[in-house]
Short mmCIF file of C-alpha atoms in Angstrom, two decimals:
data_model
loop_
_atom_site.label_atom_id
_atom_site.label_comp_id
_atom_site.label_asym_id
_atom_site.label_seq_id
_atom_site.Cartn_x
_atom_site.Cartn_y
_atom_site.Cartn_z
CA MET A 1 -44.05 1.21 -16.56
CA LYS A 2 -42.42 1.92 -19.88
CA ARG A 3 -41.58 5.43 -18.76
CA LEU A 4 -39.97 4.09 -15.58
CA TRP A 5 -37.69 1.77 -17.57
CA ARG A 6 -36.58 4.58 -19.80
CA TRP A 7 -35.30 6.43 -16.72
CA LEU A 8 -34.02 3.47 -14.78
CA ILE A 9 -31.18 2.51 -17.13
CA PRO A 10 -29.44 5.92 -17.22
CA LEU A 11 -30.05 6.21 -13.48
CA ALA A 12 -28.30 2.89 -12.90
CA ALA A 13 -25.21 4.27 -14.64
CA LEU A 14 -25.00 7.20 -12.20
CA PRO A 15 -23.41 5.38 -9.24
CA VAL A 16 -20.84 3.84 -11.58
CA LEU A 17 -19.97 7.26 -13.01
CA ALA A 18 -19.75 8.71 -9.51
CA LEU A 19 -17.37 5.93 -8.45
CA LEU A 20 -15.19 6.49 -11.52
CA ALA A 21 -15.19 10.26 -11.01
CA TYR A 22 -13.96 9.71 -7.45
CA GLY A 23 -11.50 6.98 -8.37
CA PHE A 24 -9.75 8.94 -11.09
CA ARG A 25 -9.38 11.98 -8.89
CA VAL A 26 -7.46 10.34 -6.03
CA SER A 27 -3.92 9.15 -6.58
CA PRO A 28 -3.43 5.45 -5.90
CA ARG A 29 0.05 6.37 -4.66
CA ASP A 30 -1.27 8.40 -1.72
CA ILE A 31 -1.53 5.73 0.92
CA PRO A 32 -2.00 7.15 4.40
CA SER A 33 0.55 5.75 6.83
CA PRO A 34 -1.01 4.06 9.87
CA LEU A 35 2.08 5.13 11.82
CA LEU A 36 1.22 8.84 12.07
CA GLY A 37 0.98 9.93 15.70
CA ARG A 38 2.53 6.70 16.93
CA PRO A 39 5.95 6.29 18.57
CA ALA A 40 8.67 5.86 15.96
CA PRO A 41 10.02 2.29 15.94
CA GLY A 42 13.50 2.25 17.49
CA TRP A 43 16.48 0.93 15.61
CA ALA A 44 20.22 0.42 15.88
CA LEU A 45 22.20 0.20 12.65
CA THR A 46 25.71 0.97 11.48
CA THR A 47 26.83 3.95 9.44
CA LEU A 48 28.51 3.79 6.06
CA GLU A 49 31.84 3.92 7.92
CA GLY A 50 30.80 1.06 10.20
CA ALA A 51 30.12 3.07 13.38
CA PRO A 52 27.00 2.29 15.43
CA LEU A 53 24.06 4.65 14.99
CA SER A 54 20.71 4.42 16.72
CA LEU A 55 17.54 6.45 16.85
CA GLY A 56 17.67 6.39 20.65
CA ALA A 57 20.83 8.52 20.58
CA HIS A 58 18.74 11.44 19.30
CA ARG A 59 15.91 11.25 21.83
CA GLY A 60 14.49 14.66 22.71
CA LYS A 61 15.36 16.17 19.35
CA VAL A 62 13.23 16.78 16.31
CA VAL A 63 14.40 14.01 13.98
CA VAL A 64 14.14 14.13 10.21
CA LEU A 65 14.48 10.51 9.13
CA ASN A 66 15.14 10.23 5.42
CA PHE A 67 15.07 6.92 3.52
CA TRP A 68 17.10 7.08 0.32
CA ALA A 69 19.15 5.07 -2.16
CA SER A 70 21.89 6.00 -4.61
CA TRP A 71 19.90 4.51 -7.52
CA CYS A 72 16.92 6.71 -6.77
CA TYR A 73 17.34 9.25 -9.53
CA PRO A 74 16.39 12.07 -9.72
CA ALA A 75 14.35 12.55 -6.53
CA CYS A 76 17.07 11.55 -4.05
CA TYR A 77 19.63 13.70 -5.88
CA GLU A 78 17.25 16.66 -5.76
CA GLU A 79 16.52 16.44 -2.07
CA ALA A 80 20.01 15.60 -0.76
CA PRO A 81 21.25 19.22 -1.03
CA VAL A 82 18.01 20.39 0.65
CA LEU A 83 18.58 17.99 3.55
CA GLU A 84 22.25 18.98 3.85
CA ARG A 85 21.48 22.71 3.74
CA ASN A 86 18.78 22.48 6.38
CA TRP A 87 20.79 20.09 8.56
CA ARG A 88 23.50 22.74 8.71
CA GLY A 89 20.96 25.46 9.38
CA TYR A 90 19.00 23.66 12.10
CA ARG A 91 21.53 21.39 13.86
CA ASP A 92 22.16 23.93 16.65
CA ARG A 93 18.43 24.18 17.35
CA GLY A 94 17.76 20.63 18.47
CA VAL A 95 17.14 19.17 15.04
CA VAL A 96 18.94 16.19 13.55
CA VAL A 97 18.77 14.83 10.03
CA VAL A 98 19.38 11.08 9.80
CA GLY A 99 19.64 9.27 6.49
CA VAL A 100 18.85 5.59 6.06
CA ASP A 101 20.30 4.06 2.93
CA ILE A 102 18.20 1.12 1.73
CA GLN A 103 18.61 -1.58 -0.94
CA ASP A 104 21.95 -0.16 -1.95
CA LYS A 105 25.56 -1.09 -2.58
CA GLN A 106 28.24 0.19 -0.24
CA GLU A 107 30.42 1.77 -2.98
CA ALA A 108 27.47 3.41 -4.73
CA ALA A 109 26.22 4.84 -1.44
CA GLU A 110 29.69 6.14 -0.55
CA LYS A 111 29.96 7.81 -3.94
CA PHE A 112 26.55 9.44 -3.49
CA VAL A 113 27.56 10.86 -0.09
CA ARG A 114 30.90 12.05 -1.43
CA ASP A 115 29.52 13.61 -4.60
CA LEU A 116 26.76 15.47 -2.82
CA GLY A 117 28.94 16.39 0.18
CA LEU A 118 26.58 15.03 2.82
CA THR A 119 27.67 15.48 6.44
CA PHE A 120 24.60 14.32 8.39
CA PRO A 121 24.67 10.82 9.93
CA ILE A 122 23.71 8.04 7.53
CA ALA A 123 22.93 4.45 8.47
CA ARG A 124 22.59 1.44 6.21
CA ASP A 125 19.52 -0.78 6.49
CA LEU A 126 21.09 -3.90 5.06
CA LYS A 127 18.28 -6.31 5.87
CA GLY A 128 15.37 -3.98 5.23
CA THR A 129 13.98 -4.45 8.73
CA VAL A 130 13.92 -0.73 9.50
CA SER A 131 12.30 0.05 6.14
CA VAL A 132 9.48 -2.38 6.86
CA ASP A 133 9.19 -1.15 10.46
CA TYR A 134 8.44 2.29 9.02
CA GLY A 135 6.19 1.00 6.25
CA VAL A 136 8.51 2.34 3.56
CA TYR A 137 7.46 1.38 0.06
CA GLY A 138 9.81 3.48 -2.02
CA VAL A 139 12.50 6.09 -1.93
CA PRO A 140 12.69 8.85 -1.06
CA GLU A 141 10.42 8.88 1.97
CA THR A 142 10.94 11.18 4.91
CA PHE A 143 9.53 10.93 8.42
CA PHE A 144 9.43 13.93 10.74
CA LEU A 145 9.60 12.92 14.42
CA ASP A 146 8.68 15.27 17.24
CA ARG A 147 10.68 15.66 20.47
CA GLN A 148 8.62 12.92 22.11
CA GLY A 149 9.74 10.52 19.40
CA ARG A 150 6.38 10.25 17.64
CA ILE A 151 6.04 10.09 13.88
CA ARG A 152 4.18 13.26 12.97
CA VAL A 153 4.55 13.70 9.22
CA LYS A 154 5.39 11.32 6.41
CA HIS A 155 6.55 12.93 3.20
CA VAL A 156 6.67 10.83 0.05
CA GLY A 157 8.97 12.09 -2.71
CA ALA A 158 11.74 14.67 -2.65
CA VAL A 159 11.72 17.03 0.34
CA THR A 160 11.79 20.70 -0.58
CA ASP A 161 13.06 23.62 1.49
CA ASP A 162 9.47 24.72 2.06
CA VAL A 163 8.33 21.34 3.33
CA PHE A 164 11.39 20.93 5.54
CA ARG A 165 11.19 24.37 7.11
CA ALA A 166 7.43 24.45 7.58
CA THR A 167 7.34 21.01 9.21
CA VAL A 168 10.43 21.40 11.40
CA ASP A 169 9.46 24.93 12.51
CA ARG A 170 6.05 23.61 13.53
CA LEU A 171 7.53 20.73 15.52
CA LEU A 172 10.09 23.05 17.17
CA ALA A 173 7.39 25.50 18.17
CA GLU A 174 5.53 22.81 20.08
CA ALA A 175 6.02 22.64 23.84
CA GLY A 176 8.47 19.99 25.00
CA SER A 177 11.86 19.78 26.63
CA PRO A 178 14.59 20.41 24.08
CA MET B 1 19.40 2.34 47.75
CA SER B 2 21.35 4.93 45.81
CA ARG B 3 20.24 5.95 42.36
CA ALA B 4 23.17 4.18 40.70
CA ARG B 5 22.30 0.99 42.50
CA VAL B 6 18.67 1.17 41.46
CA ARG B 7 19.78 1.65 37.89
CA PHE B 8 22.17 -1.30 38.18
CA ALA B 9 19.44 -3.51 39.64
CA ALA B 10 17.03 -2.44 36.90
CA SER B 11 19.50 -3.21 34.14
CA LEU B 12 20.19 -6.61 35.74
CA LEU B 13 16.46 -7.31 35.74
CA LEU B 14 16.18 -6.19 32.14
CA LEU B 15 19.13 -8.34 31.15
CA GLY B 16 17.58 -11.31 32.94
CA ALA B 17 14.29 -10.76 31.19
CA THR B 18 16.01 -10.51 27.82
CA VAL B 19 18.01 -13.68 28.38
CA SER B 20 14.98 -15.64 29.55
CA ALA B 21 12.94 -14.35 26.61
CA LEU B 22 15.68 -15.51 24.27
CA THR B 23 16.05 -18.93 25.84
CA ALA B 24 12.31 -19.51 26.27
CA GLN B 25 11.72 -19.28 22.53
CA PRO B 26 14.45 -21.08 20.68
CA ALA B 27 14.35 -20.47 16.94
CA LYS B 28 12.13 -23.18 15.55
CA PRO B 29 12.52 -24.53 12.05
CA VAL B 30 10.24 -22.76 9.58
CA SER B 31 9.10 -24.47 6.42
CA GLU B 32 9.35 -22.48 3.20
CA GLU B 33 5.74 -23.45 2.56
CA ILE B 34 4.49 -21.35 5.48
CA VAL B 35 6.75 -18.46 4.48
CA HIS B 36 5.35 -18.66 0.96
CA GLU B 37 1.80 -18.81 2.29
CA VAL B 38 2.24 -15.61 4.31
CA ALA B 39 4.18 -13.88 1.53
CA ALA B 40 1.54 -14.75 -1.08
CA GLN B 41 -1.03 -12.69 0.81
CA LEU B 42 1.14 -9.58 1.00
CA ARG B 43 1.51 -6.99 -1.72
CA CYS B 44 5.04 -6.40 -2.95
CA VAL B 45 5.34 -2.71 -2.12
CA VAL B 46 7.64 -1.80 -5.00
CA CYS B 47 5.76 -3.76 -7.68
CA GLN B 48 2.52 -3.49 -9.58
CA ASN B 49 0.06 -6.23 -8.64
CA LEU B 50 2.63 -8.76 -7.48
CA SER B 51 2.75 -10.57 -4.18
CA VAL B 52 5.82 -10.68 -1.95
CA ALA B 53 6.04 -14.39 -2.80
CA ASP B 54 6.15 -13.81 -6.56
CA SER B 55 8.37 -10.76 -6.84
CA PRO B 56 12.09 -11.11 -7.57
CA SER B 57 12.78 -7.60 -6.19
CA GLU B 58 15.23 -7.05 -3.38
CA MET B 59 12.54 -5.48 -1.21
CA ALA B 60 10.35 -8.59 -1.54
CA SER B 61 13.25 -10.90 -0.76
CA GLN B 62 14.00 -8.84 2.36
CA MET B 63 10.35 -9.06 3.33
CA ARG B 64 10.41 -12.83 2.92
CA ALA B 65 13.47 -12.93 5.21
CA ILE B 66 11.57 -10.85 7.79
CA ILE B 67 8.60 -13.23 7.57
CA ARG B 68 10.93 -16.21 8.05
CA GLU B 69 12.63 -14.55 11.02
CA ARG B 70 9.37 -13.68 12.73
CA LEU B 71 7.96 -17.17 12.25
CA ALA B 72 11.19 -18.65 13.59
CA ALA B 73 10.85 -16.43 16.67
CA GLY B 74 7.55 -18.17 17.39
CA GLU B 75 5.03 -15.77 15.84
CA SER B 76 1.98 -17.25 14.14
CA PRO B 77 1.27 -16.49 10.45
CA ALA B 78 -1.59 -14.25 11.65
CA ASP B 79 0.81 -12.35 13.91
CA VAL B 80 3.21 -11.77 11.02
CA GLN B 81 0.41 -10.54 8.81
CA ARG B 82 -0.76 -8.21 11.58
CA TYR B 83 2.76 -6.80 11.85
CA PHE B 84 2.75 -5.84 8.17
CA VAL B 85 -0.78 -4.42 8.29
CA ASP B 86 0.30 -2.41 11.34
CA ARG B 87 3.10 -0.76 9.35
CA TYR B 88 1.56 -0.41 5.90
CA GLY B 89 -2.18 -0.45 6.52
CA GLU B 90 -4.66 -2.85 4.94
CA TRP B 91 -3.29 -1.77 1.58
CA ILE B 92 -0.51 -4.36 2.03
CA LEU B 93 -3.05 -7.19 1.83
CA LEU B 94 -3.69 -8.41 -1.71
CA ALA B 95 -7.24 -9.44 -0.77
CA PRO B 96 -9.18 -6.97 1.37
CA PRO B 97 -10.52 -8.56 4.58
CA ARG B 98 -14.18 -9.60 4.35
CA ARG B 99 -15.74 -7.17 6.77
CA GLY B 100 -17.21 -3.67 6.99
CA PHE B 101 -17.07 -1.53 3.88
CA ASN B 102 -14.82 -4.11 2.16
CA LEU B 103 -17.75 -6.52 2.00
CA LEU B 104 -19.04 -4.39 -0.84
CA VAL B 105 -16.09 -5.47 -2.98
CA TRP B 106 -16.83 -9.12 -2.24
CA LEU B 107 -20.59 -8.99 -2.73
CA LEU B 108 -21.03 -6.46 -5.53
CA PRO B 109 -19.87 -8.77 -8.37
CA PHE B 110 -22.41 -11.42 -7.35
CA VAL B 111 -25.14 -8.80 -7.01
CA ALA B 112 -24.26 -7.42 -10.46
CA VAL B 113 -24.35 -10.90 -12.07
CA GLY B 114 -27.69 -11.63 -10.36
CA VAL B 115 -29.26 -8.38 -11.49
CA GLY B 116 -27.92 -8.90 -15.03
CA LEU B 117 -29.39 -12.40 -15.22
CA ALA B 118 -32.75 -11.17 -13.91
CA ILE B 119 -32.90 -8.36 -16.47
CA THR B 120 -31.93 -10.72 -19.31
CA ALA B 121 -34.54 -13.29 -18.24
CA ALA B 122 -37.24 -10.62 -18.03
CA LEU B 123 -36.39 -9.22 -21.46
CA VAL B 124 -36.23 -12.66 -23.14
CA TRP B 125 -39.58 -13.54 -21.61
CA ARG B 126 -41.11 -10.30 -22.85
CA TRP B 127 -39.78 -10.62 -26.42
CA THR B 128 -40.90 -14.22 -26.86
CA ARG B 129 -44.34 -13.51 -25.38
CA ARG B 130 -44.91 -10.54 -27.72
CA ARG B 131 -43.98 -12.58 -30.79
CA ARG B 132 -46.35 -15.38 -29.79
CA GLY B 133 -49.18 -13.00 -28.93
CA VAL B 134 -48.91 -10.79 -32.01
CA ARG B 135 -48.71 -13.65 -34.53
CA PRO B 136 -50.65 -12.44 -37.58
CA PRO B 137 -53.67 -14.52 -38.76
CA PRO B 138 -53.06 -16.71 -41.86
CA PRO B 139 -53.62 -14.58 -44.93
CA ALA B 140 -56.79 -15.14 -46.87
CA VAL B 141 -56.11 -17.02 -50.08
CA ASP B 142 -57.89 -16.32 -53.27
CA PRO B 143 -59.83 -19.54 -54.21
CA ALA B 144 -58.97 -19.07 -57.88
CA MET B 145 -55.27 -18.84 -57.05
CA SER B 146 -55.29 -21.95 -54.87
CA GLU B 147 -57.13 -23.84 -57.62
CA ARG B 148 -54.44 -22.80 -60.11
CA ILE B 149 -51.59 -23.87 -57.76
CA ARG B 150 -53.28 -27.27 -57.25
CA ARG B 151 -53.59 -27.77 -60.97
CA GLU B 152 -50.01 -26.82 -61.75
CA VAL B 153 -48.58 -29.07 -59.00
CA GLN B 154 -50.63 -31.99 -60.34
CA SER B 155 -49.56 -31.42 -63.94
CA GLY B 156 -45.94 -31.58 -62.76
CA ARG B 157 -44.83 -28.22 -64.25
#
């Protein structure tokens, strides 16, 4: 009996240690999106210049939907040139980059676009409805949509050339009418 | 019917459906209390451990507006909550729902308190019993010594 007790107490600590070992290894920021594989929610917004812009206008293309804000430093400033570069490189191959500016001021957003020389279409989500529709919880977040309009990849944090090319090339290689 | 006509008829139908959907559910007044109730159960996504109801952030205020809009459109509080869970996963809920694996979170604290109380009770019982059982017998007193103590107490020294 005494011998059993001597072993029981350290044994009881084992599950707790195992739980802690697991808990400290996973990042609490990695929250899987329930939207993966599902049709991307449609939206119709206006651009920074006030022109209408909708997701439906790009049906049949691979869409890179990037949520950003001018106050999101440094990640948004790091990825903007990557998005611009790849938008120029892929636009003739059935790929479109669309920016969605969230929780931002018009002047600050205009300055961001001007300073970084962005030419891809950018919409403003003034009421936050599109952000919530996509389950966005911070910036930058980027969604890669396949030609069928399904959300296939969600990337949290700045997009790099490697991530952009690998993901878009994979989605382009899939069968589907361009 | 030509293709253009079919398309025209379809768009008319769609328009009709949209109009009737809009008129069938007029925006009903929503009390701030219900908005608060729904918002209090949702995690503010840009905060640390704050609900959408408590956070002053712009994101939370936009979320409260979305809650208000959806309730006004005739959705129930449960519908609104489902909408957010649909987009963000169960992570958006401040309290995990009481089912499946989540039950562990709800039950484990009570189990831990119960086990702790049982162990404490068992140990206290064992310690007190040992002390009672192992009480040493009264020491033998030397008769000469007790005689001397009696004498000195009586003499008042």
